Amino acid sequence: MFGLFKKKTSGFTEDYFPIQADMHSHILPGIDDGSQDIASSILLVKGMLNLGVTKAIATPHIIGDMYRNNPDTIGHALSQLKQALQDESITFDVSAAAEYMLDSYFFELLSSKVPLLTVKDSLILTEFSYSSIPSNPEQMAFTILTEGYTPILAHPERYAYYHGNLKQYDHLKDLGFVLQVNLLSLTGYYGKETAKAAKYIIKSGLASFAGTDMHHERHLAALTDRRSRKLFAEVFEDSMLLNNGL
C-alpha cells in the first residue's frame, strides 16, 4: 500500500528528525484540546517546519461525550488554517482526517455507514480510553476491518494497562491494528514506563507510523530539544516507518 523507507541515522546531526510527514497532530484551531486559535496553529506549523516536517495530516479528536467533530467542523478549521498559511506565505502541506475514540459513538458511525475520515485510503486513526482496558479489542478490530477500514492505533505505549505485559502489543498487531508511536513518548514526556513501552514497540518492529501528537508549545519544545533529536536517531536506527508514503 505504501513505499517503505528506511531512515539512515549513522552520523547524528542536530537537525535529525525521523519523519517528514506527520499523521497525528492537533494543529487545527479551536475544535479540540489542541491549538485554540489561528495564531497558535501558525506557531505550531512553523515549529514543525523547523523540525523538518513538511506535511501534516491533522487529526482532531472525535469523542462521543466530548468532541463530536465531523467533516464540516474539521473542514472549516482546515480551511481557516490553509488561508492563514497562504496569507503569511508559508509553504506547508496540510490536510485533515480525525482521531476516533473507539467508543459507542464511533461504532454507531461505523454501523450507519457514515464515511469516516481516513489518513489515506482505508486507514483511520483510532484510540483506546486511557482509563480502562478495552474489554474486547478482538471484536473491535474485526468489526472495523469488516467494514473495509484499517485501524491505526494511536500511541499504544500510553495505555498504562499494557505496561505490565508488553507482549500485548504483539497481540494488538496480530489482531489487525497498525501501531503508531508518539515521538514525545520516547523522550520521557509521559513517564519512564511509557518510554520503555514505546522503545519496545519500535525495536520489536511493531511500529508502522510515528507521530508528533502536537497539541501546544510544550510539545514543540520537547520535540525540538537537542537531546530528543539524538534519542530519536538512536531509537529509529534500522527501523522502518510508513510516514513518508502518505
PDB file of C-alpha atoms in Angstrom:
ATOM      1  CA  MET A   1       0.000   0.000   0.000  1.00  0.00           C
ATOM      2  CA  PHE A   2       2.876   2.352   0.761  1.00  0.00           C
ATOM      3  CA  GLY A   3       6.501   2.571  -0.306  1.00  0.00           C
ATOM      4  CA  LEU A   4       8.715   1.701   2.631  1.00  0.00           C
ATOM      5  CA  PHE A   5      11.577   3.936   3.545  1.00  0.00           C
ATOM      6  CA  LYS A   6      14.474   3.286   5.798  1.00  0.00           C
ATOM      7  CA  LYS A   7      15.916   6.182   7.715  1.00  0.00           C
ATOM      8  CA  LYS A   8      19.689   6.091   7.961  1.00  0.00           C
ATOM      9  CA  THR A   9      20.904   7.633  11.202  1.00  0.00           C
ATOM     10  CA  SER A  10      24.639   6.956  11.133  1.00  0.00           C
ATOM     11  CA  GLY A  11      26.383  10.234  11.800  1.00  0.00           C
ATOM     12  CA  PHE A  12      23.873  12.054  14.005  1.00  0.00           C
ATOM     13  CA  THR A  13      23.283  15.696  13.155  1.00  0.00           C
ATOM     14  CA  GLU A  14      21.408  18.219  15.268  1.00  0.00           C
ATOM     15  CA  ASP A  15      18.733  18.686  12.624  1.00  0.00           C
ATOM     16  CA  TYR A  16      17.829  14.963  12.578  1.00  0.00           C
ATOM     17  CA  PHE A  17      14.116  14.181  12.815  1.00  0.00           C
ATOM     18  CA  PRO A  18      12.686  10.750  11.991  1.00  0.00           C
ATOM     19  CA  ILE A  19       9.680  11.860   9.912  1.00  0.00           C
ATOM     20  CA  GLN A  20       8.900  14.461   7.282  1.00  0.00           C
ATOM     21  CA  ALA A  21       5.182  13.622   7.090  1.00  0.00           C
ATOM     22  CA  ASP A  22       3.238  13.748  10.348  1.00  0.00           C
ATOM     23  CA  MET A  23      -0.023  11.821  10.513  1.00  0.00           C
ATOM     24  CA  HIS A  24      -1.112  12.626  14.072  1.00  0.00           C
ATOM     25  CA  SER A  25      -1.470  16.185  15.357  1.00  0.00           C
ATOM     26  CA  HIS A  26      -3.967  18.618  16.818  1.00  0.00           C
ATOM     27  CA  ILE A  27      -2.959  21.770  14.979  1.00  0.00           C
ATOM     28  CA  LEU A  28      -6.364  22.791  13.632  1.00  0.00           C
ATOM     29  CA  PRO A  29      -7.685  25.824  15.513  1.00  0.00           C
ATOM     30  CA  GLY A  30     -10.407  25.738  18.136  1.00  0.00           C
ATOM     31  CA  ILE A  31     -12.041  22.317  17.721  1.00  0.00           C
ATOM     32  CA  ASP A  32     -10.457  20.085  20.382  1.00  0.00           C
ATOM     33  CA  ASP A  33      -7.815  20.160  23.130  1.00  0.00           C
ATOM     34  CA  GLY A  34      -5.057  21.175  20.712  1.00  0.00           C
ATOM     35  CA  SER A  35      -4.489  24.576  19.142  1.00  0.00           C
ATOM     36  CA  GLN A  36      -7.052  27.057  20.418  1.00  0.00           C
ATOM     37  CA  ASP A  37      -6.703  29.716  17.724  1.00  0.00           C
ATOM     38  CA  ILE A  38      -5.116  30.520  14.383  1.00  0.00           C
ATOM     39  CA  ALA A  39      -2.094  32.213  15.963  1.00  0.00           C
ATOM     40  CA  SER A  40      -1.278  29.047  17.910  1.00  0.00           C
ATOM     41  CA  SER A  41      -1.752  26.918  14.815  1.00  0.00           C
ATOM     42  CA  ILE A  42       0.658  29.060  12.826  1.00  0.00           C
ATOM     43  CA  LEU A  43       3.220  28.871  15.628  1.00  0.00           C
ATOM     44  CA  LEU A  44       2.993  25.071  15.687  1.00  0.00           C
ATOM     45  CA  VAL A  45       3.268  24.808  11.916  1.00  0.00           C
ATOM     46  CA  LYS A  46       6.385  26.982  11.928  1.00  0.00           C
ATOM     47  CA  GLY A  47       7.798  24.749  14.638  1.00  0.00           C
ATOM     48  CA  MET A  48       7.058  21.654  12.548  1.00  0.00           C
ATOM     49  CA  LEU A  49       8.832  23.167   9.577  1.00  0.00           C
ATOM     50  CA  ASN A  50      11.855  23.878  11.770  1.00  0.00           C
ATOM     51  CA  LEU A  51      11.846  20.224  12.808  1.00  0.00           C
ATOM     52  CA  GLY A  52      11.908  19.167   9.159  1.00  0.00           C
ATOM     53  CA  VAL A  53       8.236  18.227   8.895  1.00  0.00           C
ATOM     54  CA  THR A  54       6.849  19.473   5.582  1.00  0.00           C
ATOM     55  CA  LYS A  55       3.489  17.688   5.580  1.00  0.00           C
ATOM     56  CA  ALA A  56       0.869  17.133   8.267  1.00  0.00           C
ATOM     57  CA  ILE A  57      -2.399  15.254   8.296  1.00  0.00           C
ATOM     58  CA  ALA A  58      -4.178  16.926  11.209  1.00  0.00           C
ATOM     59  CA  THR A  59      -6.269  14.546  13.324  1.00  0.00           C
ATOM     60  CA  PRO A  60      -8.690  16.368  15.648  1.00  0.00           C
ATOM     61  CA  HIS A  61     -10.465  14.233  18.221  1.00  0.00           C
ATOM     62  CA  ILE A  62     -13.858  12.693  17.634  1.00  0.00           C
ATOM     63  CA  ILE A  63     -15.121  11.525  21.032  1.00  0.00           C
ATOM     64  CA  GLY A  64     -18.807  10.882  21.642  1.00  0.00           C
ATOM     65  CA  ASP A  65     -19.123  12.597  25.006  1.00  0.00           C
ATOM     66  CA  MET A  66     -16.625  15.398  24.381  1.00  0.00           C
ATOM     67  CA  TYR A  67     -15.709  16.331  20.809  1.00  0.00           C
ATOM     68  CA  ARG A  68     -18.347  15.422  18.242  1.00  0.00           C
ATOM     69  CA  ASN A  69     -16.400  16.764  15.323  1.00  0.00           C
ATOM     70  CA  ASN A  70     -17.463  15.883  11.796  1.00  0.00           C
ATOM     71  CA  PRO A  71     -16.317  16.600   8.236  1.00  0.00           C
ATOM     72  CA  ASP A  72     -17.929  20.057   8.361  1.00  0.00           C
ATOM     73  CA  THR A  73     -16.294  21.279  11.590  1.00  0.00           C
ATOM     74  CA  ILE A  74     -12.957  19.762  10.621  1.00  0.00           C
ATOM     75  CA  GLY A  75     -13.153  21.069   7.064  1.00  0.00           C
ATOM     76  CA  HIS A  76     -13.933  24.591   8.286  1.00  0.00           C
ATOM     77  CA  ALA A  77     -10.961  24.611  10.682  1.00  0.00           C
ATOM     78  CA  LEU A  78      -8.710  23.239   7.949  1.00  0.00           C
ATOM     79  CA  SER A  79      -9.808  25.991   5.564  1.00  0.00           C
ATOM     80  CA  GLN A  80      -9.044  28.620   8.198  1.00  0.00           C
ATOM     81  CA  LEU A  81      -5.549  27.268   8.707  1.00  0.00           C
ATOM     82  CA  LYS A  82      -4.844  26.971   4.983  1.00  0.00           C
ATOM     83  CA  GLN A  83      -5.959  30.564   4.419  1.00  0.00           C
ATOM     84  CA  ALA A  84      -3.776  31.819   7.281  1.00  0.00           C
ATOM     85  CA  LEU A  85      -0.766  29.941   5.892  1.00  0.00           C
ATOM     86  CA  GLN A  86      -1.401  31.451   2.478  1.00  0.00           C
ATOM     87  CA  ASP A  87      -1.726  34.937   3.982  1.00  0.00           C
ATOM     88  CA  GLU A  88       1.661  34.529   5.649  1.00  0.00           C
ATOM     89  CA  SER A  89       3.278  32.940   2.577  1.00  0.00           C
ATOM     90  CA  ILE A  90       4.085  29.750   4.478  1.00  0.00           C
ATOM     91  CA  THR A  91       4.513  26.658   2.333  1.00  0.00           C
ATOM     92  CA  PHE A  92       3.225  23.654   4.279  1.00  0.00           C
ATOM     93  CA  ASP A  93       1.199  20.701   3.043  1.00  0.00           C
ATOM     94  CA  VAL A  94      -1.696  20.292   5.473  1.00  0.00           C
ATOM     95  CA  SER A  95      -4.793  18.123   5.212  1.00  0.00           C
ATOM     96  CA  ALA A  96      -7.083  16.542   7.771  1.00  0.00           C
ATOM     97  CA  ALA A  97      -8.509  13.255   8.982  1.00  0.00           C
ATOM     98  CA  ALA A  98      -9.551  12.530  12.581  1.00  0.00           C
ATOM     99  CA  GLU A  99      -8.575  10.621  15.710  1.00  0.00           C
ATOM    100  CA  TYR A 100     -11.537   8.405  16.586  1.00  0.00           C
ATOM    101  CA  MET A 101     -12.058   7.242  20.148  1.00  0.00           C
ATOM    102  CA  LEU A 102     -13.260   3.634  19.940  1.00  0.00           C
ATOM    103  CA  ASP A 103     -16.395   4.334  21.938  1.00  0.00           C
ATOM    104  CA  SER A 104     -20.068   3.610  21.341  1.00  0.00           C
ATOM    105  CA  TYR A 105     -20.429   6.761  19.240  1.00  0.00           C
ATOM    106  CA  PHE A 106     -17.692   5.570  16.871  1.00  0.00           C
ATOM    107  CA  PHE A 107     -19.358   2.203  16.378  1.00  0.00           C
ATOM    108  CA  GLU A 108     -22.681   3.970  15.736  1.00  0.00           C
ATOM    109  CA  LEU A 109     -20.995   5.926  12.943  1.00  0.00           C
ATOM    110  CA  LEU A 110     -19.447   2.746  11.609  1.00  0.00           C
ATOM    111  CA  SER A 111     -22.694   0.766  11.620  1.00  0.00           C
ATOM    112  CA  SER A 112     -24.603   3.615   9.963  1.00  0.00           C
ATOM    113  CA  LYS A 113     -22.112   3.562   7.069  1.00  0.00           C
ATOM    114  CA  VAL A 114     -21.169   7.215   7.540  1.00  0.00           C
ATOM    115  CA  PRO A 115     -17.938   7.705   5.548  1.00  0.00           C
ATOM    116  CA  LEU A 116     -15.077   8.053   8.010  1.00  0.00           C
ATOM    117  CA  LEU A 117     -12.190  10.488   7.651  1.00  0.00           C
ATOM    118  CA  THR A 118      -9.168   8.492   6.565  1.00  0.00           C
ATOM    119  CA  VAL A 119      -5.481   9.251   6.866  1.00  0.00           C
ATOM    120  CA  LYS A 120      -5.029   7.618   3.468  1.00  0.00           C
ATOM    121  CA  ASP A 121      -7.008   5.033   1.548  1.00  0.00           C
ATOM    122  CA  SER A 122      -8.745   2.856   4.177  1.00  0.00           C
ATOM    123  CA  LEU A 123      -6.529   3.891   7.110  1.00  0.00           C
ATOM    124  CA  ILE A 124      -8.300   5.519  10.068  1.00  0.00           C
ATOM    125  CA  LEU A 125      -6.590   6.785  13.225  1.00  0.00           C
ATOM    126  CA  THR A 126      -8.160   5.356  16.384  1.00  0.00           C
ATOM    127  CA  GLU A 127      -7.503   5.407  20.113  1.00  0.00           C
ATOM    128  CA  PHE A 128      -8.455   3.494  23.244  1.00  0.00           C
ATOM    129  CA  SER A 129      -9.541   5.007  26.538  1.00  0.00           C
ATOM    130  CA  TYR A 130      -6.648   5.788  28.866  1.00  0.00           C
ATOM    131  CA  SER A 131      -8.649   4.878  31.955  1.00  0.00           C
ATOM    132  CA  SER A 132      -9.859   1.351  31.262  1.00  0.00           C
ATOM    133  CA  ILE A 133      -8.609  -1.558  29.189  1.00  0.00           C
ATOM    134  CA  PRO A 134     -10.867  -2.350  26.209  1.00  0.00           C
ATOM    135  CA  SER A 135     -12.917  -5.428  27.011  1.00  0.00           C
ATOM    136  CA  ASN A 136     -12.903  -6.860  23.508  1.00  0.00           C
ATOM    137  CA  PRO A 137     -10.213  -5.472  21.175  1.00  0.00           C
ATOM    138  CA  GLU A 138     -10.592  -8.609  19.058  1.00  0.00           C
ATOM    139  CA  GLN A 139     -14.200  -7.709  18.218  1.00  0.00           C
ATOM    140  CA  MET A 140     -13.301  -4.047  17.736  1.00  0.00           C
ATOM    141  CA  ALA A 141     -10.624  -4.866  15.176  1.00  0.00           C
ATOM    142  CA  PHE A 142     -12.811  -7.426  13.426  1.00  0.00           C
ATOM    143  CA  THR A 143     -15.737  -5.008  13.106  1.00  0.00           C
ATOM    144  CA  ILE A 144     -13.573  -2.201  11.734  1.00  0.00           C
ATOM    145  CA  LEU A 145     -11.792  -4.461   9.260  1.00  0.00           C
ATOM    146  CA  THR A 146     -15.087  -5.992   8.134  1.00  0.00           C
ATOM    147  CA  GLU A 147     -16.366  -2.507   7.272  1.00  0.00           C
ATOM    148  CA  GLY A 148     -13.394  -2.022   4.977  1.00  0.00           C
ATOM    149  CA  TYR A 149     -11.222   0.179   7.199  1.00  0.00           C
ATOM    150  CA  THR A 150      -7.770  -0.495   8.635  1.00  0.00           C
ATOM    151  CA  PRO A 151      -7.352   0.868  12.188  1.00  0.00           C
ATOM    152  CA  ILE A 152      -4.171   2.659  13.133  1.00  0.00           C
ATOM    153  CA  LEU A 153      -3.961   2.538  16.927  1.00  0.00           C
ATOM    154  CA  ALA A 154      -2.624   5.853  18.209  1.00  0.00           C
ATOM    155  CA  HIS A 155       0.059   5.877  20.919  1.00  0.00           C
ATOM    156  CA  PRO A 156      -0.456   2.318  22.296  1.00  0.00           C
ATOM    157  CA  GLU A 157       2.546   2.891  24.551  1.00  0.00           C
ATOM    158  CA  ARG A 158       0.498   5.403  26.553  1.00  0.00           C
ATOM    159  CA  TYR A 159      -2.083   2.844  27.678  1.00  0.00           C
ATOM    160  CA  ALA A 160      -0.691   2.070  31.120  1.00  0.00           C
ATOM    161  CA  TYR A 161      -2.745  -1.096  31.495  1.00  0.00           C
ATOM    162  CA  TYR A 162      -0.445  -2.771  28.958  1.00  0.00           C
ATOM    163  CA  HIS A 163       2.810  -1.820  30.676  1.00  0.00           C
ATOM    164  CA  GLY A 164       2.864  -4.967  32.783  1.00  0.00           C
ATOM    165  CA  ASN A 165       2.828  -7.206  29.718  1.00  0.00           C
ATOM    166  CA  LEU A 166       4.486  -5.678  26.662  1.00  0.00           C
ATOM    167  CA  LYS A 167       3.632  -8.742  24.583  1.00  0.00           C
ATOM    168  CA  GLN A 168       0.100  -7.350  24.437  1.00  0.00           C
ATOM    169  CA  TYR A 169       1.399  -5.012  21.748  1.00  0.00           C
ATOM    170  CA  ASP A 170       2.310  -8.001  19.604  1.00  0.00           C
ATOM    171  CA  HIS A 171      -1.239  -9.275  20.119  1.00  0.00           C
ATOM    172  CA  LEU A 172      -2.782  -5.967  19.032  1.00  0.00           C
ATOM    173  CA  LYS A 173      -0.683  -6.057  15.874  1.00  0.00           C
ATOM    174  CA  ASP A 174      -1.815  -9.626  15.213  1.00  0.00           C
ATOM    175  CA  LEU A 175      -5.450  -8.529  15.550  1.00  0.00           C
ATOM    176  CA  GLY A 176      -5.012  -6.085  12.679  1.00  0.00           C
ATOM    177  CA  PHE A 177      -4.217  -2.839  14.471  1.00  0.00           C
ATOM    178  CA  VAL A 178      -1.472  -0.806  12.816  1.00  0.00           C
ATOM    179  CA  LEU A 179       0.611   0.705  15.627  1.00  0.00           C
ATOM    180  CA  GLN A 180       1.622   4.375  15.791  1.00  0.00           C
ATOM    181  CA  VAL A 181       4.107   5.599  18.408  1.00  0.00           C
ATOM    182  CA  ASN A 182       4.247   9.160  19.715  1.00  0.00           C
ATOM    183  CA  LEU A 183       7.707  10.675  19.378  1.00  0.00           C
ATOM    184  CA  LEU A 184       7.109  12.510  22.653  1.00  0.00           C
ATOM    185  CA  SER A 185       6.758   9.164  24.442  1.00  0.00           C
ATOM    186  CA  LEU A 186      10.374   8.314  23.713  1.00  0.00           C
ATOM    187  CA  THR A 187      11.604  11.475  25.464  1.00  0.00           C
ATOM    188  CA  GLY A 188      10.043  10.526  28.791  1.00  0.00           C
ATOM    189  CA  TYR A 189       7.424  13.252  28.415  1.00  0.00           C
ATOM    190  CA  TYR A 190       4.724  10.846  29.640  1.00  0.00           C
ATOM    191  CA  GLY A 191       6.909   8.935  32.106  1.00  0.00           C
ATOM    192  CA  LYS A 192       9.514   6.173  32.161  1.00  0.00           C
ATOM    193  CA  GLU A 193       7.135   3.245  31.672  1.00  0.00           C
ATOM    194  CA  THR A 194       5.624   4.862  28.588  1.00  0.00           C
ATOM    195  CA  ALA A 195       9.106   5.489  27.180  1.00  0.00           C
ATOM    196  CA  LYS A 196      10.009   1.850  27.820  1.00  0.00           C
ATOM    197  CA  ALA A 197       6.877   0.640  26.045  1.00  0.00           C
ATOM    198  CA  ALA A 198       7.499   2.945  23.072  1.00  0.00           C
ATOM    199  CA  LYS A 199      11.044   1.634  22.666  1.00  0.00           C
ATOM    200  CA  TYR A 200       9.772  -1.953  22.853  1.00  0.00           C
ATOM    201  CA  ILE A 201       7.222  -1.327  20.099  1.00  0.00           C
ATOM    202  CA  ILE A 202       9.807   0.270  17.828  1.00  0.00           C
ATOM    203  CA  LYS A 203      12.689  -2.121  18.488  1.00  0.00           C
ATOM    204  CA  SER A 204      10.355  -5.116  18.058  1.00  0.00           C
ATOM    205  CA  GLY A 205       9.418  -3.880  14.595  1.00  0.00           C
ATOM    206  CA  LEU A 206       5.776  -3.347  15.574  1.00  0.00           C
ATOM    207  CA  ALA A 207       5.566   0.376  14.780  1.00  0.00           C
ATOM    208  CA  SER A 208       4.384   1.325  11.307  1.00  0.00           C
ATOM    209  CA  PHE A 209       3.996   5.042  11.981  1.00  0.00           C
ATOM    210  CA  ALA A 210       5.355   7.727  14.288  1.00  0.00           C
ATOM    211  CA  GLY A 211       3.577  10.979  15.065  1.00  0.00           C
ATOM    212  CA  THR A 212       4.133  14.200  16.957  1.00  0.00           C
ATOM    213  CA  ASP A 213       0.641  14.284  18.526  1.00  0.00           C
ATOM    214  CA  MET A 214       1.342  18.013  18.640  1.00  0.00           C
ATOM    215  CA  HIS A 215      -1.083  19.990  20.796  1.00  0.00           C
ATOM    216  CA  HIS A 216       0.794  23.046  22.070  1.00  0.00           C
ATOM    217  CA  GLU A 217       4.121  24.810  22.544  1.00  0.00           C
ATOM    218  CA  ARG A 218       5.269  22.484  25.346  1.00  0.00           C
ATOM    219  CA  HIS A 219       5.096  19.554  22.953  1.00  0.00           C
ATOM    220  CA  LEU A 220       7.028  21.534  20.363  1.00  0.00           C
ATOM    221  CA  ALA A 221       9.741  22.432  22.873  1.00  0.00           C
ATOM    222  CA  ALA A 222      10.177  18.806  23.940  1.00  0.00           C
ATOM    223  CA  LEU A 223      10.488  17.627  20.341  1.00  0.00           C
ATOM    224  CA  THR A 224      12.947  20.379  19.441  1.00  0.00           C
ATOM    225  CA  ASP A 225      15.311  19.684  22.353  1.00  0.00           C
ATOM    226  CA  ARG A 226      18.707  18.510  21.082  1.00  0.00           C
ATOM    227  CA  ARG A 227      18.639  15.554  23.478  1.00  0.00           C
ATOM    228  CA  SER A 228      15.386  14.403  21.903  1.00  0.00           C
ATOM    229  CA  ARG A 229      16.872  14.641  18.407  1.00  0.00           C
ATOM    230  CA  LYS A 230      19.801  12.466  19.442  1.00  0.00           C
ATOM    231  CA  LEU A 231      17.500   9.943  21.114  1.00  0.00           C
ATOM    232  CA  PHE A 232      15.331   9.695  18.006  1.00  0.00           C
ATOM    233  CA  ALA A 233      18.396   8.976  15.889  1.00  0.00           C
ATOM    234  CA  GLU A 234      19.417   6.163  18.220  1.00  0.00           C
ATOM    235  CA  VAL A 235      15.977   4.593  18.594  1.00  0.00           C
ATOM    236  CA  PHE A 236      14.988   4.738  14.934  1.00  0.00           C
ATOM    237  CA  GLU A 237      18.277   3.456  13.587  1.00  0.00           C
ATOM    238  CA  ASP A 238      17.464   0.473  11.353  1.00  0.00           C
ATOM    239  CA  SER A 239      13.709   0.948  11.883  1.00  0.00           C
ATOM    240  CA  MET A 240      11.221   1.229   9.060  1.00  0.00           C
ATOM    241  CA  LEU A 241       8.261   3.613   9.020  1.00  0.00           C
ATOM    242  CA  LEU A 242       5.486   4.285   6.542  1.00  0.00           C
ATOM    243  CA  ASN A 243       5.033   8.020   7.191  1.00  0.00           C
ATOM    244  CA  ASN A 244       6.710   9.221   4.047  1.00  0.00           C
ATOM    245  CA  GLY A 245       4.407   7.106   1.908  1.00  0.00           C
ATOM    246  CA  LEU A 246       1.410   9.164   2.976  1.00  0.00           C
TER     247      LEU A 246
END
